[in-house]
Amino acid sequence: MPESLLQISGLDAYYGKSHVLQDVKLAVNHGELVLVVGRNGMGKTTLLRSILAFPPVKRRGSIVFEGCETSRMTTHRVAALGLGYVPQGRLLFPSLTVEEHLRFAASRSRGQEKAWTLKSVYDLFPELQQRSQVGGGRLSGGEQQMLAVARALVTNPTLLLMDEPSEGLSVQVIQRVKDVCRHLTSSGMAILLVEQNLDMALNLADRAYVFLNGQVVYEESGEEFRADRKRVRA
Amino acid sequence: MFLVKMCILNGFTLAALLFIVASGLTLSFSLMRVVNLSHGAFYLAGGFVGLSVLNASGSWLLAIGVAGIAIAVLALVEERFFLRWARGNDLIETLVSLSIAIIIGDLVLVIWGGYPKTIKIPEMLSGAVEIPILVVYYPVYRLFMLAMALVLGGGLWLFLKKTNLGITIRAGVDNFNMVAALGFNVKRIFTMVFALSGFLAGAAGVVGGTLMMLVVGEDWRILTLTLIVIIIGGLGSLIGTAVGALITGLAYSFATAYIPEFSLFILFLPVAVILSIRPQGLFGKEAA
Ligand SMILES: Nc1ncnc2c1ncn2[C@@H]1O[C@H](COP(=O)(O)OP(=O)(O)OP(=O)(O)O)[C@@H](O)[C@H]1O
Ligand SMILES: [Mg+2]
């Protein structure tokens, strides 16, 4: 099937009256890691929110995921089609323990095989198992990020939306997140990764989109993107 | 000394009633972030429905159950058909719940009339017993209310702590958009919590109507007391609601016994003090 997993075209997004995304066209294929870059305030987070209909974004245009037109669906219906969300700022639940986060999210798990269970995310992040009875508000930044990723994984998504997972993390933890991304794509999951930390994202990307003022200004293959960045640095 | 003892006991039993009423409002308020101003009307209507059921059937327990269910249905209709359209607009949501409160109050007046009524204490719970340490005689029914509030508090705590719906509600209180992003239908959860909150208010109407009189106007008095409880206790905290109910119950009981002309002042004093020290309430979480 040549069809993309996610196919966005003519997407406009708004916060109230302010028009943030303009005519965005973007695609993610099965098992691919697609990178979205752009400076602060260019609309990267808004793109991910638009895909999920996450308030307060309002959107118009076509968003086809797994063959379904989702632009008129509500958040929970889109999510249930197989989208996992690791939001900027993590948005954990302070009243829930680590374990409750995972059980709660796993109760919405889709897919027959259930590749990601509590056990397999604990294997991936042993730190979380040690902190399993701790509240979501009492974790370190790195632990919070692991929990945000784990919470998305146990729903067994086909496409993972990650918004600046390296934000506020040390070099070592960034390396862990990077390994996890590689592990996930090799297991067949697709990832749409928003990242400003190019050291992290550069080697991972199959393709990249560059956002400027709410529009896609470049679309490049991973090789082109890496070559460009080298040139910029030199 | 006798008056002090009585004030303490009455304060505790009023606190028990307030806790039963406020626990439902706390649930819906913390999840949806909108104060349901029809909660007092739910209480009053529940009391009158219970009264009619009791007159027809003679069963006080049946009265509680039917009143709870009737008001749960009323709450469900309010949420599903009125509040849902206004979601996200706090002002409109508040006005909708205010209008519904007024409409329910008027309907109660039309159906049950304007004379104060009380629900007869069931045979089993009538009379008084001596309380050992305090050496006073005290109505059995009031002690029963106290026990009921404790059981309800424990039950709700277990429900929120252990059940899937309880965990979903707690997560929703923290961030319901993120709950939706995990694939949960938050609208349905809102409706269920609202109906549960209505059930508690309706049942509380029967419990309260057996202690105090049922009359139009009582809906607003109960709403005011309930709001004070919630403001003191803080958003999203069951323990806060219990402590808020105790403070409000005791303050009200002592104030009406000793300085009735200042009772409103005494009632709002803890509100002012607590809000100036901890704006989020005693046990409320700081806004995320
Ligand atoms: N909730 C909101 N309400 C109104 N405007 C918003 C809201 N969130 C973002 N914006 C505006 O939309 C634009 C795009 O924001 P967005 O968060 O998508 O940027 P971003 O590319 O993710 O930036 P960053 O790298 O800093 O996270 C910005 O101009 C921002 O001010
Ligand atoms: Mg962003």
Coordinates of C-alpha atoms and ligand atoms in Angstrom, one line a residue:
Chain A
M1 CA 0.0 0.0 0.0
P2 CA 1.7 3.2 -1.1
E3 CA -0.5 5.3 1.1
S4 CA 1.1 7.2 4.0
L5 CA 0.3 6.5 7.6
L6 CA -0.4 10.2 8.2
Q7 CA -1.2 12.6 5.3
I8 CA -1.8 16.2 6.1
S9 CA -2.7 18.8 3.4
G10 CA -4.0 22.3 3.4
L11 CA -4.0 22.5 7.1
D12 CA -4.7 25.8 8.8
A13 CA -4.7 26.1 12.6
Y14 CA -6.0 28.9 14.8
Y15 CA -5.9 30.0 18.5
G16 CA -9.1 32.0 18.6
K17 CA -8.6 34.6 15.9
S18 CA -4.9 34.2 15.5
H19 CA -4.0 32.2 12.5
V20 CA -0.9 30.1 13.4
L21 CA -0.5 27.4 10.7
Q22 CA -1.0 28.1 7.1
D23 CA -1.6 25.6 4.4
V24 CA 0.7 22.9 5.9
K25 CA 1.4 19.8 3.9
L26 CA 3.2 16.9 5.6
A27 CA 3.3 13.1 5.5
V28 CA 4.6 10.4 7.7
N29 CA 5.0 6.9 6.3
H30 CA 4.8 3.6 8.1
G31 CA 7.9 3.0 10.4
E32 CA 9.5 6.3 9.5
L33 CA 11.0 8.9 11.8
V34 CA 10.1 12.4 10.6
L35 CA 11.7 15.4 12.1
V36 CA 10.0 18.8 12.5
V37 CA 12.4 21.7 13.2
G38 CA 12.0 25.4 13.4
R39 CA 12.8 28.2 15.9
N40 CA 10.6 29.1 18.9
G41 CA 7.0 30.0 18.1
M42 CA 7.1 28.8 14.6
G43 CA 4.1 26.4 15.1
K44 CA 5.6 23.0 15.8
T45 CA 3.6 22.3 18.9
T46 CA 0.5 23.7 17.2
L47 CA 1.1 21.1 14.4
L48 CA 1.0 18.2 16.9
R49 CA -2.0 19.7 18.7
S50 CA -3.8 20.1 15.4
I51 CA -3.3 16.4 14.6
L52 CA -4.9 15.5 17.9
A53 CA -7.5 18.2 18.0
F54 CA -5.9 19.2 21.3
P55 CA -7.5 22.3 22.8
P56 CA -7.3 25.2 22.4
V57 CA -6.3 24.7 18.8
K58 CA -9.0 24.9 16.1
R59 CA -8.1 23.5 12.7
R60 CA -9.3 23.3 9.1
G61 CA -7.9 21.2 6.3
S62 CA -7.4 17.5 5.7
I63 CA -5.7 15.2 8.1
V64 CA -5.8 11.5 7.1
F65 CA -4.5 9.0 9.6
E66 CA -4.6 5.3 8.8
G67 CA -7.1 6.0 5.9
C68 CA -9.5 8.0 8.2
E69 CA -10.2 11.6 7.7
T70 CA -9.8 12.9 11.2
S71 CA -10.1 16.7 10.9
R72 CA -13.6 16.6 12.2
M73 CA -13.1 14.1 15.0
T74 CA -12.7 14.8 18.7
T75 CA -9.5 14.3 20.6
H76 CA -10.3 10.9 22.1
R77 CA -11.5 9.4 18.8
V78 CA -8.3 10.5 16.9
A79 CA -6.1 9.2 19.8
A80 CA -8.0 5.9 19.8
L81 CA -7.1 5.4 16.1
G82 CA -3.5 4.8 17.3
L83 CA -1.8 8.0 18.1
G84 CA 0.5 8.4 21.1
Y85 CA 1.3 11.9 22.4
V86 CA 4.4 13.0 24.4
P87 CA 3.5 16.6 24.8
Q88 CA 5.9 19.5 25.4
G89 CA 6.0 20.1 29.2
R90 CA 5.0 16.4 29.6
L91 CA 1.5 17.0 31.1
L92 CA 1.8 14.3 33.6
F93 CA -0.9 13.7 36.2
P94 CA 0.4 14.9 39.6
S95 CA -2.4 13.0 41.5
L96 CA -1.4 9.6 39.9
T97 CA 1.6 7.5 40.8
V98 CA 3.9 6.2 38.1
E99 CA 2.2 2.9 38.2
E100 CA -1.3 4.4 38.0
H101 CA -0.2 6.5 35.0
L102 CA 0.8 3.3 33.2
R103 CA -2.1 1.1 34.2
F104 CA -4.5 3.9 33.3
A105 CA -3.0 4.5 29.9
A106 CA -2.7 0.8 29.2
S107 CA -6.4 0.3 29.8
R108 CA -6.9 2.2 26.6
S109 CA -4.4 0.1 24.7
R110 CA -5.3 -0.8 21.2
G111 CA -3.9 -3.4 18.8
Q112 CA -4.1 -7.1 19.1
E113 CA -0.5 -8.1 20.0
K114 CA 0.0 -5.4 22.7
A115 CA 3.7 -5.1 22.2
W116 CA 4.0 -2.5 25.0
T117 CA 2.9 -3.6 28.4
L118 CA 3.8 -2.4 31.9
K119 CA 6.5 -5.0 32.0
S120 CA 8.1 -4.0 28.7
V121 CA 8.2 -0.3 29.5
Y122 CA 9.7 -1.1 32.9
D123 CA 12.3 -3.1 31.1
L124 CA 13.0 -0.1 28.9
F125 CA 13.0 2.3 31.8
P126 CA 14.1 0.4 35.0
E127 CA 14.1 3.8 36.8
L128 CA 10.4 4.0 36.5
Q129 CA 9.9 0.6 38.2
Q130 CA 11.9 1.8 41.2
R131 CA 9.8 4.9 41.4
S132 CA 6.5 3.1 40.7
Q133 CA 4.7 4.3 43.8
V134 CA 5.9 7.9 43.5
G135 CA 3.5 10.7 42.4
G136 CA 3.8 12.2 38.9
G137 CA 4.6 15.6 40.4
R138 CA 7.6 14.3 42.4
L139 CA 9.8 12.9 39.6
S140 CA 13.0 14.4 38.3
G141 CA 12.9 16.0 34.8
G142 CA 14.4 12.9 33.2
E143 CA 12.1 10.5 35.0
Q144 CA 9.1 12.7 34.0
Q145 CA 10.2 12.4 30.4
M146 CA 10.6 8.7 30.6
L147 CA 7.1 8.4 32.2
A148 CA 5.6 10.6 29.4
V149 CA 7.1 8.4 26.8
A150 CA 6.1 5.2 28.7
R151 CA 2.6 6.5 29.1
A152 CA 2.3 7.0 25.4
L153 CA 3.9 3.6 24.6
V154 CA 1.5 1.5 26.7
T155 CA -1.4 2.6 24.5
N156 CA 0.5 0.8 21.7
P157 CA 0.3 3.6 19.1
T158 CA 1.2 3.2 15.4
L159 CA 2.4 6.8 15.3
L160 CA 4.1 8.5 18.2
L161 CA 4.0 12.3 18.4
M162 CA 6.9 13.7 20.4
D163 CA 7.3 17.3 21.3
E164 CA 10.8 18.3 22.2
P165 CA 11.6 15.3 24.4
S166 CA 15.2 16.5 25.0
E167 CA 14.0 19.8 26.6
G168 CA 15.7 20.2 30.0
L169 CA 17.5 16.9 29.9
S170 CA 21.1 16.1 30.5
V171 CA 23.3 14.8 27.6
Q172 CA 23.2 11.3 29.0
V173 CA 19.4 11.2 29.3
I174 CA 19.1 12.7 25.8
Q175 CA 21.2 9.8 24.6
R176 CA 18.8 7.4 26.2
V177 CA 15.8 9.0 24.6
K178 CA 17.6 8.8 21.3
D179 CA 18.3 5.1 21.7
V180 CA 14.6 4.6 22.6
C181 CA 13.5 6.4 19.4
R182 CA 15.8 4.2 17.3
H183 CA 14.6 1.1 19.1
L184 CA 10.9 2.1 18.4
T185 CA 11.4 2.8 14.7
S186 CA 13.2 -0.4 14.3
S187 CA 10.3 -2.2 15.9
G188 CA 8.0 -0.6 13.2
M189 CA 6.5 2.4 15.0
A190 CA 6.4 5.7 13.2
I191 CA 7.5 8.8 15.0
L192 CA 6.8 12.5 14.3
L193 CA 9.5 14.2 16.3
V194 CA 9.6 17.9 17.0
E195 CA 13.1 18.8 18.2
Q196 CA 15.3 21.8 18.4
N197 CA 18.3 19.8 19.6
L198 CA 19.8 18.8 16.3
D199 CA 22.6 16.8 17.9
M200 CA 19.8 14.5 19.1
A201 CA 17.7 14.5 16.0
L202 CA 20.1 14.7 13.1
N203 CA 21.1 11.1 12.8
L204 CA 17.7 9.7 13.5
A205 CA 15.6 11.4 10.9
D206 CA 14.4 9.7 7.7
R207 CA 13.0 13.0 6.5
A208 CA 12.7 16.5 7.9
Y209 CA 10.4 19.5 7.6
V210 CA 11.5 23.0 8.4
F211 CA 8.8 25.3 9.8
L212 CA 8.9 29.1 9.5
N213 CA 6.1 31.2 10.7
G214 CA 3.5 28.5 10.6
Q215 CA 4.5 27.2 7.1
V216 CA 6.6 24.4 5.8
V217 CA 9.5 26.0 4.0
Y218 CA 11.7 23.0 3.3
E219 CA 11.1 19.3 3.1
E220 CA 14.2 17.3 2.9
S221 CA 15.4 13.7 3.1
G222 CA 17.6 12.8 6.1
E223 CA 20.7 12.9 4.0
E224 CA 20.0 16.3 2.5
F225 CA 19.1 17.6 5.9
R226 CA 22.4 16.3 7.5
A227 CA 24.4 17.7 4.6
D228 CA 22.7 21.1 4.9
R229 CA 23.4 21.2 8.6
K230 CA 27.1 20.3 8.1
R231 CA 27.3 23.2 5.6
V232 CA 25.7 25.6 8.0
R233 CA 28.1 24.7 10.7
A234 CA 31.2 24.8 8.6
Chain B
M1 CA -20.9 23.3 79.7
F2 CA -24.0 21.6 78.4
L3 CA -24.3 24.2 75.7
V4 CA -20.7 23.8 74.6
K5 CA -21.1 20.0 74.4
M6 CA -24.3 20.4 72.4
C7 CA -22.7 22.9 70.1
I8 CA -19.8 20.6 69.4
L9 CA -22.1 17.6 68.7
N10 CA -24.4 19.7 66.5
G11 CA -21.4 21.2 64.7
F12 CA -20.2 17.6 63.9
T13 CA -23.6 16.5 62.7
L14 CA -24.1 19.6 60.5
A15 CA -20.6 18.9 59.2
A16 CA -21.7 15.4 58.4
L17 CA -24.6 16.7 56.3
L18 CA -22.4 19.4 54.7
F19 CA -19.9 16.8 53.8
I20 CA -22.5 14.6 52.1
V21 CA -23.8 17.5 50.1
A22 CA -20.3 19.0 49.3
S23 CA -18.6 15.8 48.3
G24 CA -20.7 15.6 45.2
L25 CA -20.1 19.2 44.3
T26 CA -16.4 18.9 44.9
L27 CA -16.2 16.0 42.4
S28 CA -17.9 17.9 39.6
F29 CA -16.3 21.2 40.4
S30 CA -12.8 19.8 40.5
L31 CA -13.3 17.9 37.2
M32 CA -15.1 20.5 35.2
R33 CA -13.8 23.6 36.9
V34 CA -17.3 25.1 37.0
V35 CA -19.3 25.5 40.1
N36 CA -22.7 24.0 39.7
L37 CA -25.0 26.5 41.3
S38 CA -28.0 24.2 41.0
H39 CA -26.5 21.9 43.6
G40 CA -28.5 23.5 46.3
A41 CA -31.7 23.0 44.3
F42 CA -30.7 19.4 43.7
Y43 CA -30.6 19.0 47.5
L44 CA -34.0 20.6 48.0
A45 CA -35.7 18.7 45.1
G46 CA -34.2 15.5 46.4
G47 CA -35.6 16.1 49.8
F48 CA -39.1 16.7 48.5
V49 CA -39.0 13.7 46.1
G50 CA -37.9 11.6 49.2
L51 CA -40.8 13.0 51.2
S52 CA -43.3 12.0 48.5
V53 CA -41.8 8.5 48.2
L54 CA -41.8 8.1 52.0
N55 CA -45.5 9.1 52.2
A56 CA -46.4 6.7 49.4
S57 CA -44.2 3.7 50.5
G58 CA -43.4 4.3 54.1
S59 CA -39.7 3.3 53.5
W60 CA -37.1 5.9 54.4
L61 CA -34.3 3.9 52.7
L62 CA -36.4 3.7 49.5
A63 CA -36.9 7.5 49.8
I64 CA -33.1 8.0 49.8
G65 CA -32.6 5.7 46.9
V66 CA -35.3 7.1 44.7
A67 CA -34.4 10.7 45.5
G68 CA -30.8 10.0 44.6
I69 CA -31.7 8.4 41.3
A70 CA -34.3 11.1 40.4
I71 CA -31.8 13.9 41.0
A72 CA -29.0 11.9 39.2
V73 CA -31.3 11.8 36.1
L74 CA -32.0 15.6 36.5
A75 CA -28.2 16.2 36.7
L76 CA -27.6 14.1 33.7
V77 CA -30.1 16.0 31.7
E78 CA -28.6 19.3 32.9
E79 CA -25.1 18.3 31.9
R80 CA -25.9 16.4 28.7
F81 CA -28.3 18.9 27.2
F82 CA -27.4 22.3 28.7
L83 CA -24.0 22.5 30.2
R84 CA -22.3 20.6 27.4
W85 CA -23.1 23.2 24.8
A86 CA -21.6 25.9 27.0
R87 CA -18.4 24.0 27.9
G88 CA -15.3 26.2 27.9
N89 CA -17.2 29.4 28.6
D90 CA -17.2 29.7 32.4
L91 CA -19.6 32.6 32.5
I92 CA -22.3 30.9 30.3
E93 CA -21.9 27.6 32.2
T94 CA -22.4 29.4 35.5
L95 CA -25.4 31.3 34.2
V96 CA -26.9 28.0 32.9
S97 CA -26.5 26.3 36.3
L98 CA -27.9 29.4 38.0
S99 CA -31.0 29.4 35.7
I100 CA -31.6 25.7 36.3
A101 CA -31.4 26.3 40.0
I102 CA -34.1 29.0 39.8
I103 CA -36.3 26.8 37.6
I104 CA -36.0 23.8 39.9
G105 CA -36.8 26.1 42.9
D106 CA -39.9 27.3 41.2
L107 CA -41.0 23.8 40.2
V108 CA -40.6 22.7 43.8
L109 CA -42.8 25.5 44.9
V110 CA -45.5 24.6 42.4
I111 CA -45.4 20.9 43.1
W112 CA -44.9 20.8 46.9
G113 CA -46.0 24.3 48.0
G114 CA -44.3 26.9 50.1
Y115 CA -45.0 25.6 53.6
P116 CA -42.0 24.1 55.4
K117 CA -42.1 20.3 55.7
T118 CA -40.0 17.8 57.4
I119 CA -39.4 14.1 56.8
K120 CA -40.3 11.9 59.8
I121 CA -37.3 10.2 61.4
P122 CA -37.6 6.5 60.7
E123 CA -38.7 4.4 63.8
M124 CA -35.4 2.6 64.0
L125 CA -33.4 5.8 64.3
S126 CA -35.7 7.8 66.6
G127 CA -35.1 8.6 70.2
A128 CA -31.9 9.5 72.0
V129 CA -29.0 7.7 73.6
E130 CA -26.5 8.7 76.2
I131 CA -23.0 9.4 74.9
P132 CA -20.6 7.9 77.4
I133 CA -17.7 10.4 77.8
L134 CA -19.7 13.6 77.3
V135 CA -22.6 12.3 79.5
V136 CA -25.3 13.9 77.4
Y137 CA -28.3 12.5 75.7
Y138 CA -28.2 12.9 71.9
P139 CA -30.6 11.9 69.1
V140 CA -29.8 8.6 67.5
Y141 CA -30.6 10.0 64.1
R142 CA -27.9 12.6 64.3
L143 CA -25.3 10.0 65.3
F144 CA -26.5 7.9 62.4
M145 CA -25.8 10.9 60.0
L146 CA -22.3 11.1 61.4
A147 CA -21.7 7.4 60.7
M148 CA -23.2 7.8 57.2
A149 CA -20.8 10.7 56.4
L150 CA -17.9 8.6 57.6
V151 CA -18.9 5.6 55.5
L152 CA -19.5 7.8 52.4
G153 CA -16.1 9.5 52.9
G154 CA -14.4 6.2 53.1
G155 CA -16.3 4.8 50.2
L156 CA -15.5 7.7 48.0
W157 CA -11.9 7.6 49.0
L158 CA -11.6 3.9 48.0
F159 CA -13.5 4.6 44.8
L160 CA -11.1 7.4 43.8
K161 CA -8.1 5.5 44.9
K162 CA -8.8 2.0 43.6
T163 CA -11.3 1.9 40.7
N164 CA -10.6 2.6 37.1
L165 CA -13.2 5.3 37.0
G166 CA -11.8 6.8 40.1
I167 CA -8.3 6.9 38.6
T168 CA -9.7 8.4 35.5
I169 CA -11.5 11.1 37.5
R170 CA -8.3 12.0 39.4
A171 CA -6.3 12.2 36.1
G172 CA -9.1 14.3 34.6
V173 CA -9.0 16.7 37.6
D174 CA -5.3 17.2 36.8
N175 CA -5.7 17.6 33.0
F176 CA -8.7 16.4 31.2
N177 CA -7.3 17.3 27.7
M178 CA -4.5 14.9 28.3
V179 CA -6.9 12.2 29.4
A180 CA -8.7 12.7 26.1
A181 CA -5.4 12.5 24.3
L182 CA -5.0 9.0 25.7
G183 CA -8.2 7.9 24.0
F184 CA -10.7 8.4 26.8
N185 CA -14.1 9.9 26.1
V186 CA -14.0 12.8 28.7
K187 CA -17.4 14.0 27.8
R188 CA -18.9 10.7 29.0
I189 CA -16.8 10.9 32.2
F190 CA -18.1 14.5 32.8
T191 CA -21.7 13.3 32.5
M192 CA -21.1 10.3 34.8
V193 CA -19.5 12.4 37.5
F194 CA -22.2 15.0 37.2
A195 CA -24.9 12.4 37.6
L196 CA -23.0 10.9 40.6
S197 CA -22.8 14.4 42.1
G198 CA -26.6 14.8 41.6
F199 CA -27.2 11.4 43.3
L200 CA -25.3 12.5 46.3
A201 CA -27.1 15.9 46.5
G202 CA -30.5 14.2 46.1
A203 CA -29.8 11.6 48.8
A204 CA -28.4 14.4 51.0
G205 CA -31.7 16.2 50.6
V206 CA -33.5 13.3 52.3
V207 CA -30.9 13.0 55.0
G208 CA -31.0 16.7 55.6
G209 CA -34.8 17.0 55.3
T210 CA -35.1 14.5 58.1
L211 CA -33.1 16.8 60.4
M212 CA -34.1 20.3 59.3
M213 CA -37.0 21.6 57.5
L214 CA -37.5 21.5 53.7
V215 CA -38.7 24.7 52.3
V216 CA -37.9 26.9 49.3
G217 CA -35.0 29.1 50.3
E218 CA -33.2 26.2 52.0
D219 CA -31.7 25.4 48.6
W220 CA -29.7 28.7 48.7
R221 CA -28.7 28.4 52.3
I222 CA -27.4 24.9 51.7
L223 CA -25.6 26.1 48.5
T224 CA -23.9 28.9 50.4
L225 CA -22.7 26.6 53.2
T226 CA -21.5 24.1 50.6
L227 CA -19.6 26.7 48.7
I228 CA -17.9 27.9 51.9
V229 CA -16.9 24.2 52.6
I230 CA -15.4 23.9 49.2
I231 CA -13.6 27.2 49.3
I232 CA -12.1 26.4 52.7
G233 CA -11.2 22.8 51.7
G234 CA -9.8 23.6 48.3
L235 CA -10.3 22.3 44.8
G236 CA -10.2 18.6 44.2
S237 CA -9.6 17.3 47.7
L238 CA -11.9 15.0 49.6
I239 CA -10.0 15.5 52.8
G240 CA -10.2 19.2 52.3
T241 CA -13.9 18.9 51.9
A242 CA -14.1 16.9 55.2
V243 CA -12.1 19.5 57.1
G244 CA -14.0 22.4 55.4
A245 CA -17.2 20.8 56.5
L246 CA -16.0 20.5 60.1
I247 CA -14.9 24.1 60.3
T248 CA -18.1 25.3 58.7
G249 CA -20.3 23.1 60.8
L250 CA -18.7 24.0 64.1
A251 CA -18.5 27.7 63.3
Y252 CA -22.2 27.7 62.3
S253 CA -23.3 25.8 65.3
F254 CA -21.4 28.0 67.8
A255 CA -22.3 31.2 66.1
T256 CA -26.0 30.5 66.0
A257 CA -26.0 29.5 69.7
Y258 CA -23.9 32.3 71.1
I259 CA -24.0 35.3 68.8
P260 CA -26.8 34.6 66.2
E261 CA -26.7 38.2 65.0
F262 CA -23.1 37.7 63.8
S263 CA -23.5 34.2 62.5
L264 CA -22.8 35.1 58.8
F265 CA -19.8 37.1 59.9
I266 CA -18.4 34.1 61.9
L267 CA -19.2 31.8 58.9
F268 CA -17.2 33.9 56.4
L269 CA -14.4 34.7 58.8
P270 CA -12.6 31.4 58.2
V271 CA -13.1 31.9 54.5
A272 CA -11.4 35.3 54.5
V273 CA -8.6 34.1 56.7
I274 CA -7.9 31.0 54.8
L275 CA -8.1 32.6 51.4
S276 CA -5.7 35.3 52.4
I277 CA -3.1 32.8 53.6
R278 CA -3.8 30.0 51.1
P279 CA -5.8 31.1 48.1
Q280 CA -6.1 27.6 46.8
G281 CA -7.8 26.5 50.0
L282 CA -6.4 24.3 52.8
F283 CA -5.9 21.2 50.8
G284 CA -6.2 22.4 47.2
K285 CA -3.5 22.0 44.7
E286 CA -1.8 25.0 43.3
A287 CA -3.1 25.9 39.8
A288 CA -1.0 24.0 37.3
Ligands
LIG1 N1 -2.6 28.5 23.7 C1 -2.3 29.5 22.8 N2 -3.1 30.6 22.6 C2 -2.8 31.5 21.7 N3 -1.7 31.5 21.0 C3 -0.8 30.5 21.1 C4 -1.1 29.4 22.0 N4 -0.1 28.5 22.0 C5 0.8 29.0 21.1 N5 0.4 30.2 20.5 C6 1.0 31.0 19.5 O1 1.1 30.2 18.3 C7 2.4 30.3 17.7 C8 3.0 29.0 17.5 O2 3.3 28.4 18.8 P1 3.8 26.9 19.0 O3 3.7 26.6 20.4 O4 3.2 26.0 18.0 O5 5.4 27.1 18.6 P2 6.6 26.1 18.7 O6 7.1 26.0 17.4 O7 6.1 24.8 19.3 O8 7.6 26.9 19.7 P3 8.6 26.3 20.8 O9 9.8 25.8 20.1 O10 8.9 27.5 21.6 O11 7.9 25.2 21.5 C9 3.2 31.3 18.6 O12 3.1 32.5 18.0 C10 2.4 31.3 19.9 O13 2.5 32.6 20.5
MG2 MG 6.5 23.9 21.0

